[in-house]
PDB file of C-alpha atoms in Angstrom:
ATOM      1  CA  THR A   1      -0.013   0.015   0.002  1.00  0.00           C
ATOM      2  CA  PHE A   2       0.989   3.680  -0.182  1.00  0.00           C
ATOM      3  CA  ALA A   3       1.227   3.868   3.485  1.00  0.00           C
ATOM      4  CA  GLN A   4       3.599   0.874   3.509  1.00  0.00           C
ATOM      5  CA  ALA A   5       5.723   2.311   0.781  1.00  0.00           C
ATOM      6  CA  LEU A   6       6.041   5.605   2.792  1.00  0.00           C
ATOM      7  CA  ALA A   7       7.075   3.668   5.870  1.00  0.00           C
ATOM      8  CA  GLU A   8       9.737   1.858   3.966  1.00  0.00           C
ATOM      9  CA  THR A   9      11.378   5.293   3.230  1.00  0.00           C
ATOM     10  CA  GLY A  10      11.333   6.231   7.033  1.00  0.00           C
ATOM     11  CA  VAL A  11       8.173   8.303   6.860  1.00  0.00           C
ATOM     12  CA  VAL A  12       5.444   7.517   9.407  1.00  0.00           C
ATOM     13  CA  PRO A  13       2.073   8.174   7.727  1.00  0.00           C
ATOM     14  CA  ALA A  14      -1.152   9.031   9.450  1.00  0.00           C
ATOM     15  CA  LEU A  15      -4.376   8.385   7.746  1.00  0.00           C
ATOM     16  CA  TYR A  16      -7.228  10.647   8.844  1.00  0.00           C
ATOM     17  CA  SER A  17     -10.408   8.477   8.944  1.00  0.00           C
ATOM     18  CA  PRO A  18     -13.838   9.925   9.087  1.00  0.00           C
ATOM     19  CA  VAL A  19     -15.074   6.382   9.919  1.00  0.00           C
ATOM     20  CA  MET A  20     -15.713   6.333  13.620  1.00  0.00           C
ATOM     21  CA  ASN A  21     -16.686   2.757  13.906  1.00  0.00           C
ATOM     22  CA  PRO A  22     -15.247   0.661  10.996  1.00  0.00           C
ATOM     23  CA  LEU A  23     -17.049  -2.722  10.552  1.00  0.00           C
ATOM     24  CA  SER A  24     -14.922  -4.405   7.849  1.00  0.00           C
ATOM     25  CA  GLU A  25     -11.703  -4.162   5.983  1.00  0.00           C
ATOM     26  CA  ASP A  26      -9.589  -5.757   8.790  1.00  0.00           C
ATOM     27  CA  ASP A  27      -6.662  -6.550   6.514  1.00  0.00           C
ATOM     28  CA  ASN A  28      -6.450  -2.893   5.306  1.00  0.00           C
ATOM     29  CA  TRP A  29      -6.751  -1.352   8.707  1.00  0.00           C
ATOM     30  CA  SER A  30      -4.228  -3.635  10.333  1.00  0.00           C
ATOM     31  CA  ALA A  31      -1.801  -3.149   7.405  1.00  0.00           C
ATOM     32  CA  LEU A  32      -2.186   0.640   7.796  1.00  0.00           C
ATOM     33  CA  ALA A  33      -1.567   0.405  11.595  1.00  0.00           C
ATOM     34  CA  ALA A  34       1.533  -1.609  10.938  1.00  0.00           C
ATOM     35  CA  ALA A  35       2.898   1.126   8.716  1.00  0.00           C
ATOM     36  CA  GLY A  36       1.667   4.269  10.556  1.00  0.00           C
ATOM     37  CA  TYR A  37      -1.210   5.672  12.539  1.00  0.00           C
ATOM     38  CA  VAL A  38      -4.913   5.933  12.052  1.00  0.00           C
ATOM     39  CA  ALA A  39      -6.177   9.365  13.081  1.00  0.00           C
ATOM     40  CA  ILE A  40      -9.769   8.869  14.005  1.00  0.00           C
ATOM     41  CA  GLU A  41     -11.946  11.880  13.143  1.00  0.00           C
ATOM     42  CA  GLY A  42     -14.060  11.326  16.292  1.00  0.00           C
ATOM     43  CA  TYR A  43     -16.208  14.469  16.350  1.00  0.00           C
ATOM     44  CA  LEU A  44     -18.639  14.562  19.218  1.00  0.00           C
ATOM     45  CA  ASP A  45     -21.607  16.966  18.987  1.00  0.00           C
ATOM     46  CA  PRO A  46     -20.978  19.755  21.559  1.00  0.00           C
ATOM     47  CA  ALA A  47     -24.542  20.189  22.527  1.00  0.00           C
ATOM     48  CA  SER A  48     -24.926  16.419  23.380  1.00  0.00           C
ATOM     49  CA  VAL A  49     -21.732  16.425  25.354  1.00  0.00           C
ATOM     50  CA  LEU A  50     -22.995  19.480  27.389  1.00  0.00           C
ATOM     51  CA  ALA A  51     -26.414  18.019  27.963  1.00  0.00           C
ATOM     52  CA  ALA A  52     -25.066  14.639  29.302  1.00  0.00           C
ATOM     53  CA  GLY A  53     -25.473  14.178  32.972  1.00  0.00           C
ATOM     54  CA  ASP A  54     -21.765  13.247  33.070  1.00  0.00           C
ATOM     55  CA  PRO A  55     -20.150  15.030  30.127  1.00  0.00           C
ATOM     56  CA  SER A  56     -16.728  13.285  30.667  1.00  0.00           C
ATOM     57  CA  GLY A  57     -18.348   9.954  30.981  1.00  0.00           C
ATOM     58  CA  TYR A  58     -20.406  10.550  27.836  1.00  0.00           C
ATOM     59  CA  CYS A  59     -17.228  11.293  25.855  1.00  0.00           C
ATOM     60  CA  ARG A  60     -15.384   8.319  27.478  1.00  0.00           C
ATOM     61  CA  ALA A  61     -18.216   5.944  26.287  1.00  0.00           C
ATOM     62  CA  ARG A  62     -18.367   7.354  22.796  1.00  0.00           C
ATOM     63  CA  TYR A  63     -14.536   7.384  22.319  1.00  0.00           C
ATOM     64  CA  ALA A  64     -14.284   3.881  23.925  1.00  0.00           C
ATOM     65  CA  SER A  65     -16.733   2.643  21.356  1.00  0.00           C
ATOM     66  CA  MET A  66     -14.474   4.037  18.593  1.00  0.00           C
ATOM     67  CA  ALA A  67     -11.490   2.527  20.127  1.00  0.00           C
ATOM     68  CA  ALA A  68     -13.048  -0.861  20.394  1.00  0.00           C
ATOM     69  CA  SER A  69     -14.131  -0.758  16.743  1.00  0.00           C
ATOM     70  CA  TYR A  70     -10.708  -0.075  15.400  1.00  0.00           C
ATOM     71  CA  GLN A  71      -9.114  -2.679  17.859  1.00  0.00           C
ATOM     72  CA  ALA A  72     -11.558  -5.193  16.603  1.00  0.00           C
ATOM     73  CA  ARG A  73     -10.152  -4.375  12.978  1.00  0.00           C
ATOM     74  CA  GLY A  74      -6.609  -5.140  14.156  1.00  0.00           C
ATOM     75  CA  VAL A  75      -5.527  -1.547  14.938  1.00  0.00           C
ATOM     76  CA  PRO A  76      -3.896  -1.358  18.400  1.00  0.00           C
ATOM     77  CA  LEU A  77      -4.875   1.675  20.437  1.00  0.00           C
ATOM     78  CA  ASP A  78      -1.265   2.854  20.559  1.00  0.00           C
ATOM     79  CA  ARG A  79      -1.525   3.250  16.651  1.00  0.00           C
ATOM     80  CA  CYS A  80      -4.636   5.553  16.936  1.00  0.00           C
ATOM     81  CA  VAL A  81      -4.793   9.198  17.210  1.00  0.00           C
ATOM     82  CA  LEU A  82      -8.136  10.716  18.420  1.00  0.00           C
ATOM     83  CA  VAL A  83      -8.741  13.855  16.463  1.00  0.00           C
ATOM     84  CA  GLU A  84     -11.403  16.379  17.500  1.00  0.00           C
ATOM     85  CA  HIS A  85     -12.707  19.508  15.724  1.00  0.00           C
ATOM     86  CA  TYR A  86     -12.345  22.665  17.735  1.00  0.00           C
ATOM     87  CA  ALA A  87     -13.616  25.437  15.378  1.00  0.00           C
ATOM     88  CA  GLN A  88     -16.012  28.223  16.603  1.00  0.00           C
ATOM     89  CA  THR A  89     -18.905  26.596  14.616  1.00  0.00           C
ATOM     90  CA  ALA A  90     -22.515  27.894  14.728  1.00  0.00           C
ATOM     91  CA  VAL A  91     -25.532  26.633  16.765  1.00  0.00           C
ATOM     92  CA  GLY A  92     -26.612  23.161  15.429  1.00  0.00           C
ATOM     93  CA  THR A  93     -23.267  22.128  13.989  1.00  0.00           C
ATOM     94  CA  GLY A  94     -22.441  18.716  15.262  1.00  0.00           C
ATOM     95  CA  ARG A  95     -18.805  19.416  15.621  1.00  0.00           C
ATOM     96  CA  GLY A  96     -16.557  22.159  17.031  1.00  0.00           C
ATOM     97  CA  ARG A  97     -18.121  24.614  19.371  1.00  0.00           C
ATOM     98  CA  GLY A  98     -21.713  24.426  18.052  1.00  0.00           C
ATOM     99  CA  GLY A  99     -22.642  28.008  19.127  1.00  0.00           C
ATOM    100  CA  LEU A 100     -22.006  27.316  22.895  1.00  0.00           C
ATOM    101  CA  SER A 101     -21.144  30.120  25.302  1.00  0.00           C
ATOM    102  CA  LEU A 102     -17.505  30.339  26.202  1.00  0.00           C
ATOM    103  CA  ASP A 103     -18.061  28.802  29.706  1.00  0.00           C
ATOM    104  CA  ASP A 104     -20.009  25.877  28.247  1.00  0.00           C
ATOM    105  CA  TRP A 105     -17.585  25.485  25.503  1.00  0.00           C
ATOM    106  CA  LEU A 106     -14.603  25.248  27.979  1.00  0.00           C
ATOM    107  CA  HIS A 107     -16.589  22.601  29.856  1.00  0.00           C
ATOM    108  CA  VAL A 108     -16.987  20.576  26.708  1.00  0.00           C
ATOM    109  CA  VAL A 109     -13.233  20.934  25.840  1.00  0.00           C
ATOM    110  CA  ASP A 110     -12.353  19.623  29.343  1.00  0.00           C
ATOM    111  CA  ALA A 111     -14.939  16.783  28.938  1.00  0.00           C
ATOM    112  CA  ARG A 112     -13.568  15.712  25.505  1.00  0.00           C
ATOM    113  CA  VAL A 113     -10.033  15.555  26.818  1.00  0.00           C
ATOM    114  CA  ALA A 114     -10.796  13.721  29.972  1.00  0.00           C
ATOM    115  CA  GLY A 115     -13.102  11.356  28.105  1.00  0.00           C
ATOM    116  CA  ALA A 116     -10.397  10.579  25.577  1.00  0.00           C
ATOM    117  CA  SER A 117      -7.899   9.885  28.300  1.00  0.00           C
ATOM    118  CA  ALA A 118     -10.381   7.665  30.158  1.00  0.00           C
ATOM    119  CA  ALA A 119     -11.024   5.733  26.992  1.00  0.00           C
ATOM    120  CA  GLY A 120      -7.299   4.888  26.703  1.00  0.00           C
ATOM    121  CA  PHE A 121      -6.174   7.323  24.038  1.00  0.00           C
ATOM    122  CA  ASN A 122      -2.808   8.717  24.685  1.00  0.00           C
ATOM    123  CA  ARG A 123      -2.453  10.408  21.255  1.00  0.00           C
ATOM    124  CA  LEU A 124      -4.725  13.413  20.621  1.00  0.00           C
ATOM    125  CA  GLY A 125      -5.036  15.596  17.567  1.00  0.00           C
ATOM    126  CA  SER A 126      -6.948  18.801  17.157  1.00  0.00           C
ATOM    127  CA  TYR A 127      -7.609  21.317  14.324  1.00  0.00           C
ATOM    128  CA  ALA A 128      -9.583  24.088  12.907  1.00  0.00           C
ATOM    129  CA  TRP A 129      -8.940  26.347  15.965  1.00  0.00           C
ATOM    130  CA  GLY A 130      -8.915  29.538  13.747  1.00  0.00           C
ATOM    131  CA  TYR A 131     -12.141  28.836  11.917  1.00  0.00           C
ATOM    132  CA  ASN A 132     -14.534  31.367  13.475  1.00  0.00           C
ATOM    133  CA  GLN A 133     -18.101  30.987  12.026  1.00  0.00           C
ATOM    134  CA  MET A 134     -19.347  32.371  15.198  1.00  0.00           C
ATOM    135  CA  GLY A 135     -17.323  35.646  14.873  1.00  0.00           C
ATOM    136  CA  VAL A 136     -16.063  35.427  18.520  1.00  0.00           C
ATOM    137  CA  ALA A 137     -13.241  37.576  19.755  1.00  0.00           C
ATOM    138  CA  GLU A 138      -9.751  36.202  19.358  1.00  0.00           C
ATOM    139  CA  SER A 139      -9.408  36.142  23.142  1.00  0.00           C
ATOM    140  CA  GLU A 140     -12.083  33.386  23.259  1.00  0.00           C
ATOM    141  CA  ILE A 141     -10.181  31.320  20.824  1.00  0.00           C
ATOM    142  CA  VAL A 142      -6.964  31.698  22.712  1.00  0.00           C
ATOM    143  CA  ALA A 143      -8.761  30.824  26.022  1.00  0.00           C
ATOM    144  CA  THR A 144     -10.091  27.617  24.428  1.00  0.00           C
ATOM    145  CA  ALA A 145      -6.571  26.572  23.066  1.00  0.00           C
ATOM    146  CA  LYS A 146      -5.081  27.332  26.520  1.00  0.00           C
ATOM    147  CA  ALA A 147      -7.768  25.218  28.206  1.00  0.00           C
ATOM    148  CA  TYR A 148      -7.105  22.440  25.767  1.00  0.00           C
ATOM    149  CA  ILE A 149      -3.390  22.549  26.359  1.00  0.00           C
ATOM    150  CA  GLU A 150      -3.861  22.484  30.152  1.00  0.00           C
ATOM    151  CA  ALA A 151      -6.200  19.644  29.936  1.00  0.00           C
ATOM    152  CA  THR A 152      -3.798  17.601  27.865  1.00  0.00           C
ATOM    153  CA  GLU A 153      -0.819  18.231  30.076  1.00  0.00           C
TER     154      GLU A 153
END
């Protein structure tokens, strides 16, 4: 595969996968994991996280399900990177901030990181920090990034 060819040159590839719970293709997934990493695009709806009685537990359960699905396909958890979307998205968007107030958004950020850790993920990825559909002040984006960094330390 292309990933294996890259690995043979010393490059460690990471394939971003929008598939949260793969159900087949065991040979392909395990071959990819042998050559590099699978970056699971595990976007959780921010409103659902916030509405959960135990937001961190909600995230843990959802992320653990993703981890189990990949492990069942032959991808060890240490070859997975859990990627979350941290853009300042509008209300009703099922990823990123979803229009939440800053206080609620910071709570969701903490819950996502705690849930990922509790689900066994030790590699996290994030992106889209600067996408600002909500038009919030830059200070809110910086506060969110700082909260994420502190939560991952």
